[in-house]
Amino acid sequence: MATGKADLRREAGQRTRDGLLAATLELLAQRGQEGLTLREITESAGANVAAVSYHFGSLKALCDTAIEHALERYLDAQIEALGFLSSGVTLEELAAAFARPMVGALAAGGQDLAVMRTVARVGIDPPQGWDRLAGKFERARQDALRVLTVALPEVDEQELVFRTRCAAGMLNWLVLAPIGVELAAESAERIERLLVPVLAGAFRGAPSRG
Amino acid sequence: MATGKADLRREAGQRTRDGLLAATLELLAQRGQEGLTLREITESAGANVAAVSYHFGSLKALCDTAIEHALERYLDAQIEALGFLSSGVTLEELAAAFARPMVGALAAGGQDLAVMRTVARVGIDPPQGWDRLAGKFERARQDALRVLTVALPEVDEQELVFRTRCAAGMLNWLVLAPIGVELAAESAERIERLLVPVLAGAFRGAPSRG
DNA sequence: AATGAAGTCAAACGGCTGCTTGAGTTCACG
DNA sequence: CGTGAACTCAAGCAGCCGTTTGACTTCATT
């Protein structure tokens, strides 16, 4: 037997798979699913066009796989960031936790940033088969809402849901629009210092005419 | 001479042009510039494929024209909404004026909404030739900033620029993402009542730890 | 050395793309 | 009525698209 020994053939196949996924993620982050070309991916990954059919079945399946990986990485980071919060936290701490995955991705760049941008694009043009991750989405949403309802008991829950979606949308926009490349040049501390007051203010809302 | 009489041929041509522009705007709003098909546009407009080359020169020129029309309509609405504001206005009034074009478009639907969505998409993937409208963009930005600096004299101007971009990005996201179709079902009053506190809060920011 | 599974690759396929062509229609003019 | 400009249209063009094919290499196993 050779369980402890590497099968070089299978390793090469795994490398091709990973390369295709990485190239696809990068291109998805840059331009989205439309206009994405099979040959563009394979050239960027240094692979043959047939490798996509062989390893993933089709271009669409490759994109779906890359998107699902990105969504899973993003949701795990979001849930982890919010999970640390207790119920008695300030709005600023909530805002900081809410923004942490994006701030970290902007500061880190590379694949982390590509994951973020891809997730943001998916938020605008959702694929049909994201039912599998709907539970995680719901969990991340509930985590934020739970802390928010304690911090702002006087605000209607439906409005808090809306504000959470506004905040998430704002982050998605910032990472996707050209302003994202400006932000990516800043340090994580500076991004957080700019962002947290805006997010916290959006959560709190304006005092009604006071 | 026949200056007072209609040339039916030219009228038909104008109708074809307008139909192509309307169909292009609608499809741009739905799916963006990538993946947009010449035959899809012409079928939707009830025109022949050659009409695009004849009237606009190319598919890209047609898209550019449709986008430029949309940008101009949006910027005019934005500048007009902000132009009414005096310097001594409250943050809520500023937020309401800031959101008015989008709220109106969501309530009106149809072409107004398509204009909004197209502008938002252009904000993510900007075409190269929008230099012609850069002046209008700058003017809309300055209008908002002018009122903001008076309303929030204690905040650094660079931060106010950032908050303005955050607010604009949030509106763009709301009109573009699936939540936009939910909002479009609501009345203008309800949308505004939800939106203004969030925008005003984002402008004001959160009190620094206090 | 022989075998067969795993992976790679150039070439080709039908189909769709944007765009052009040339004939045809409509209509205001002289 | 004849002429020419404005416009429409079916058909066709070259080129890129995603996918498939079959020969080929590589390598663990026997």
Tab-separated table of N, CA, C and O (backbone and C1' of nucleotides) in Angstrom, chain D residues 2-27:
chain	number	residue	atom	x	y	z
D	2	DG	P	-42.593	57.892	-64.582
D	2	DG	O5'	-41.363	58.707	-63.992
D	2	DG	C5'	-40.976	59.932	-64.623
D	2	DG	C4'	-39.837	60.566	-63.852
D	2	DG	C3'	-38.755	59.584	-63.400
D	2	DG	O3'	-37.494	60.219	-63.565
D	2	DG	C1'	-39.712	60.631	-61.491
D	3	DT	P	-36.137	59.436	-63.290
D	3	DT	O5'	-35.656	60.083	-61.943
D	3	DT	C5'	-35.653	61.513	-61.805
D	3	DT	C4'	-35.241	61.879	-60.390
D	3	DT	C3'	-34.185	60.960	-59.778
D	3	DT	O3'	-33.148	61.735	-59.217
D	3	DT	C1'	-36.018	61.212	-58.307
D	4	DG	P	-31.683	61.072	-58.933
D	4	DG	O5'	-31.543	61.326	-57.370
D	4	DG	C5'	-31.889	62.579	-56.819
D	4	DG	C4'	-32.260	62.417	-55.358
D	4	DG	C3'	-31.296	61.521	-54.560
D	4	DG	O3'	-31.086	62.107	-53.289
D	4	DG	C1'	-33.479	60.727	-54.327
D	5	DA	P	-29.665	61.948	-52.571
D	5	DA	O5'	-30.000	62.255	-51.042
D	5	DA	C5'	-30.940	63.262	-50.711
D	5	DA	C4'	-31.908	62.749	-49.662
D	5	DA	C3'	-31.243	61.983	-48.506
D	5	DA	O3'	-31.672	62.541	-47.272
D	5	DA	C1'	-33.046	60.741	-49.400
D	6	DA	P	-31.017	62.085	-45.877
D	6	DA	O5'	-32.132	61.095	-45.292
D	6	DA	C5'	-33.440	61.602	-45.066
D	6	DA	C4'	-34.310	60.496	-44.484
D	6	DA	C3'	-33.637	59.694	-43.366
D	6	DA	O3'	-34.547	59.539	-42.279
D	6	DA	C1'	-34.397	58.240	-45.073
D	7	DC	P	-33.981	58.901	-40.892
D	7	DC	O5'	-34.442	57.378	-41.022
D	7	DC	C5'	-35.804	57.095	-41.353
D	7	DC	C4'	-35.966	55.670	-41.822
D	7	DC	C3'	-35.369	54.580	-40.938
D	7	DC	O3'	-36.402	53.999	-40.158
D	7	DC	C1'	-35.246	54.081	-43.280
D	8	DT	P	-36.093	52.728	-39.206
D	8	DT	O5'	-36.372	51.489	-40.168
D	8	DT	C5'	-37.648	51.358	-40.798
D	8	DT	C4'	-37.715	50.074	-41.612
D	8	DT	C3'	-37.331	48.810	-40.833
D	8	DT	O3'	-38.321	47.822	-41.050
D	8	DT	C1'	-36.095	48.938	-42.844
D	9	DC	P	-38.425	46.583	-40.027
D	9	DC	O5'	-37.777	45.398	-40.881
D	9	DC	C5'	-38.204	45.205	-42.229
D	9	DC	C4'	-37.223	44.315	-42.970
D	9	DC	C3'	-36.642	43.174	-42.130
D	9	DC	O3'	-37.036	41.940	-42.682
D	9	DC	C1'	-34.986	44.251	-43.469
D	10	DA	P	-37.195	40.651	-41.710
D	10	DA	O5'	-36.507	39.512	-42.582
D	10	DA	C5'	-36.888	39.374	-43.948
D	10	DA	C4'	-35.714	38.891	-44.790
D	10	DA	C3'	-35.081	37.588	-44.314
D	10	DA	O3'	-34.851	36.753	-45.445
D	10	DA	C1'	-33.427	39.287	-44.429
D	11	DA	P	-34.270	35.260	-45.244
D	11	DA	O5'	-32.717	35.435	-45.571
D	11	DA	C5'	-32.326	36.133	-46.741
D	11	DA	C4'	-30.824	36.366	-46.735
D	11	DA	C3'	-30.000	35.182	-46.229
D	11	DA	O3'	-29.125	34.752	-47.248
D	11	DA	C1'	-29.284	37.224	-45.233
D	12	DG	P	-28.192	33.457	-47.051
D	12	DG	O5'	-26.771	34.087	-46.674
D	12	DG	C5'	-26.258	35.130	-47.482
D	12	DG	C4'	-25.106	35.810	-46.761
D	12	DG	C3'	-24.068	34.833	-46.183
D	12	DG	O3'	-22.804	35.068	-46.773
D	12	DG	C1'	-24.661	36.532	-44.623
D	13	DC	P	-21.600	34.014	-46.509
D	13	DC	O5'	-20.557	34.851	-45.666
D	13	DC	C5'	-20.135	36.149	-46.125
D	13	DC	C4'	-19.481	36.910	-44.991
D	13	DC	C3'	-18.523	36.086	-44.160
D	13	DC	O3'	-17.194	36.244	-44.661
D	13	DC	C1'	-19.943	37.474	-42.790
D	14	DA	P	-16.101	35.092	-44.363
D	14	DA	O5'	-15.364	35.595	-43.041
D	14	DA	C5'	-14.891	36.940	-42.970
D	14	DA	C4'	-14.703	37.336	-41.525
D	14	DA	C3'	-13.732	36.447	-40.734
D	14	DA	O3'	-12.937	37.263	-39.896
D	14	DA	C1'	-15.845	36.441	-39.678
D	15	DG	P	-11.737	36.586	-39.021
D	15	DG	O5'	-12.360	36.520	-37.553
D	15	DG	C5'	-12.902	37.712	-36.984
D	15	DG	C4'	-13.520	37.389	-35.635
D	15	DG	C3'	-12.682	36.431	-34.791
D	15	DG	O3'	-12.641	36.900	-33.452
D	15	DG	C1'	-14.877	35.605	-34.995
D	16	DC	P	-11.457	36.420	-32.483
D	16	DC	O5'	-12.231	35.937	-31.177
D	16	DC	C5'	-13.104	36.837	-30.514
D	16	DC	C4'	-14.249	36.070	-29.904
D	16	DC	C3'	-13.800	35.037	-28.855
D	16	DC	O3'	-14.364	35.385	-27.586
D	16	DC	C1'	-15.418	34.130	-30.376
D	17	DC	P	-13.947	34.531	-26.275
D	17	DC	O5'	-15.190	33.560	-26.066
D	17	DC	C5'	-16.488	34.130	-25.922
D	17	DC	C4'	-17.559	33.038	-25.944
D	17	DC	C3'	-17.181	31.794	-25.172
D	17	DC	O3'	-17.548	31.969	-23.812
D	17	DC	C1'	-18.168	31.231	-27.284
D	18	DG	P	-16.937	30.976	-22.715
D	18	DG	O5'	-17.752	29.620	-22.954
D	18	DG	C5'	-19.136	29.580	-22.677
D	18	DG	C4'	-19.693	28.193	-22.936
D	18	DG	C3'	-19.108	27.098	-22.039
D	18	DG	O3'	-20.126	26.158	-21.699
D	18	DG	C1'	-18.585	26.627	-24.304
D	19	DT	P	-19.797	24.891	-20.738
D	19	DT	O5'	-19.486	23.743	-21.795
D	19	DT	C5'	-20.425	23.486	-22.835
D	19	DT	C4'	-19.900	22.428	-23.785
D	19	DT	C3'	-19.263	21.205	-23.102
D	19	DT	O3'	-20.050	20.056	-23.397
D	19	DT	C1'	-17.961	21.970	-24.955
D	20	DT	P	-19.586	18.599	-22.833
D	20	DT	O5'	-18.858	17.984	-24.108
D	20	DT	C5'	-19.449	18.154	-25.394
D	20	DT	C4'	-18.618	17.444	-26.452
D	20	DT	C3'	-18.067	16.081	-26.014
D	20	DT	O3'	-18.382	15.127	-27.020
D	20	DT	C1'	-16.299	17.470	-26.812
D	21	DT	P	-18.071	13.542	-26.707
D	21	DT	O5'	-16.786	13.259	-27.591
D	21	DT	C5'	-16.688	13.835	-28.882
D	21	DT	C4'	-15.281	13.712	-29.432
D	21	DT	C3'	-14.580	12.397	-29.054
D	21	DT	O3'	-14.255	11.695	-30.234
D	21	DT	C1'	-13.159	14.294	-28.699
D	22	DG	P	-14.115	10.090	-30.164
D	22	DG	O5'	-12.545	9.916	-30.368
D	22	DG	C5'	-11.883	10.643	-31.394
D	22	DG	C4'	-10.400	10.729	-31.090
D	22	DG	C3'	-9.782	9.422	-30.580
D	22	DG	O3'	-8.482	9.273	-31.141
D	22	DG	C1'	-9.355	11.137	-29.057
D	23	DA	P	-7.737	7.864	-31.097
D	23	DA	O5'	-6.214	8.323	-31.098
D	23	DA	C5'	-5.825	9.433	-31.884
D	23	DA	C4'	-4.800	10.274	-31.127
D	23	DA	C3'	-3.606	9.470	-30.570
D	23	DA	O3'	-2.396	10.149	-30.844
D	23	DA	C1'	-4.592	10.725	-28.853
D	24	DC	P	-1.006	9.454	-30.613
D	24	DC	O5'	-0.491	10.020	-29.200
D	24	DC	C5'	-0.242	11.422	-29.050
D	24	DC	C4'	-0.070	11.757	-27.590
D	24	DC	C3'	0.932	10.883	-26.831
D	24	DC	O3'	2.176	11.565	-26.726
D	24	DC	C1'	-1.033	11.434	-25.542
D	25	DT	P	3.413	10.728	-25.989
D	25	DT	O5'	3.328	11.202	-24.480
D	25	DT	C5'	3.244	12.596	-24.163
D	25	DT	C4'	3.008	12.774	-22.669
D	25	DT	C3'	4.031	12.064	-21.770
D	25	DT	O3'	4.529	12.989	-20.827
D	25	DT	C1'	1.815	11.511	-21.120
D	26	DT	P	5.782	12.566	-19.895
D	26	DT	O5'	5.073	12.131	-18.531
D	26	DT	C5'	4.174	13.045	-17.899
D	26	DT	C4'	3.481	12.364	-16.737
D	26	DT	C3'	4.421	11.558	-15.827
D	26	DT	O3'	4.217	11.951	-14.486
D	26	DT	C1'	2.531	10.283	-16.415
D	27	DC	P	5.366	11.698	-13.373
D	27	DC	O5'	4.755	10.457	-12.584
D	27	DC	C5'	3.460	10.581	-11.994
D	27	DC	C4'	2.878	9.218	-11.710
D	27	DC	C3'	3.808	8.233	-10.984
D	27	DC	O3'	3.166	7.766	-9.813
D	27	DC	C1'	2.677	7.194	-12.759
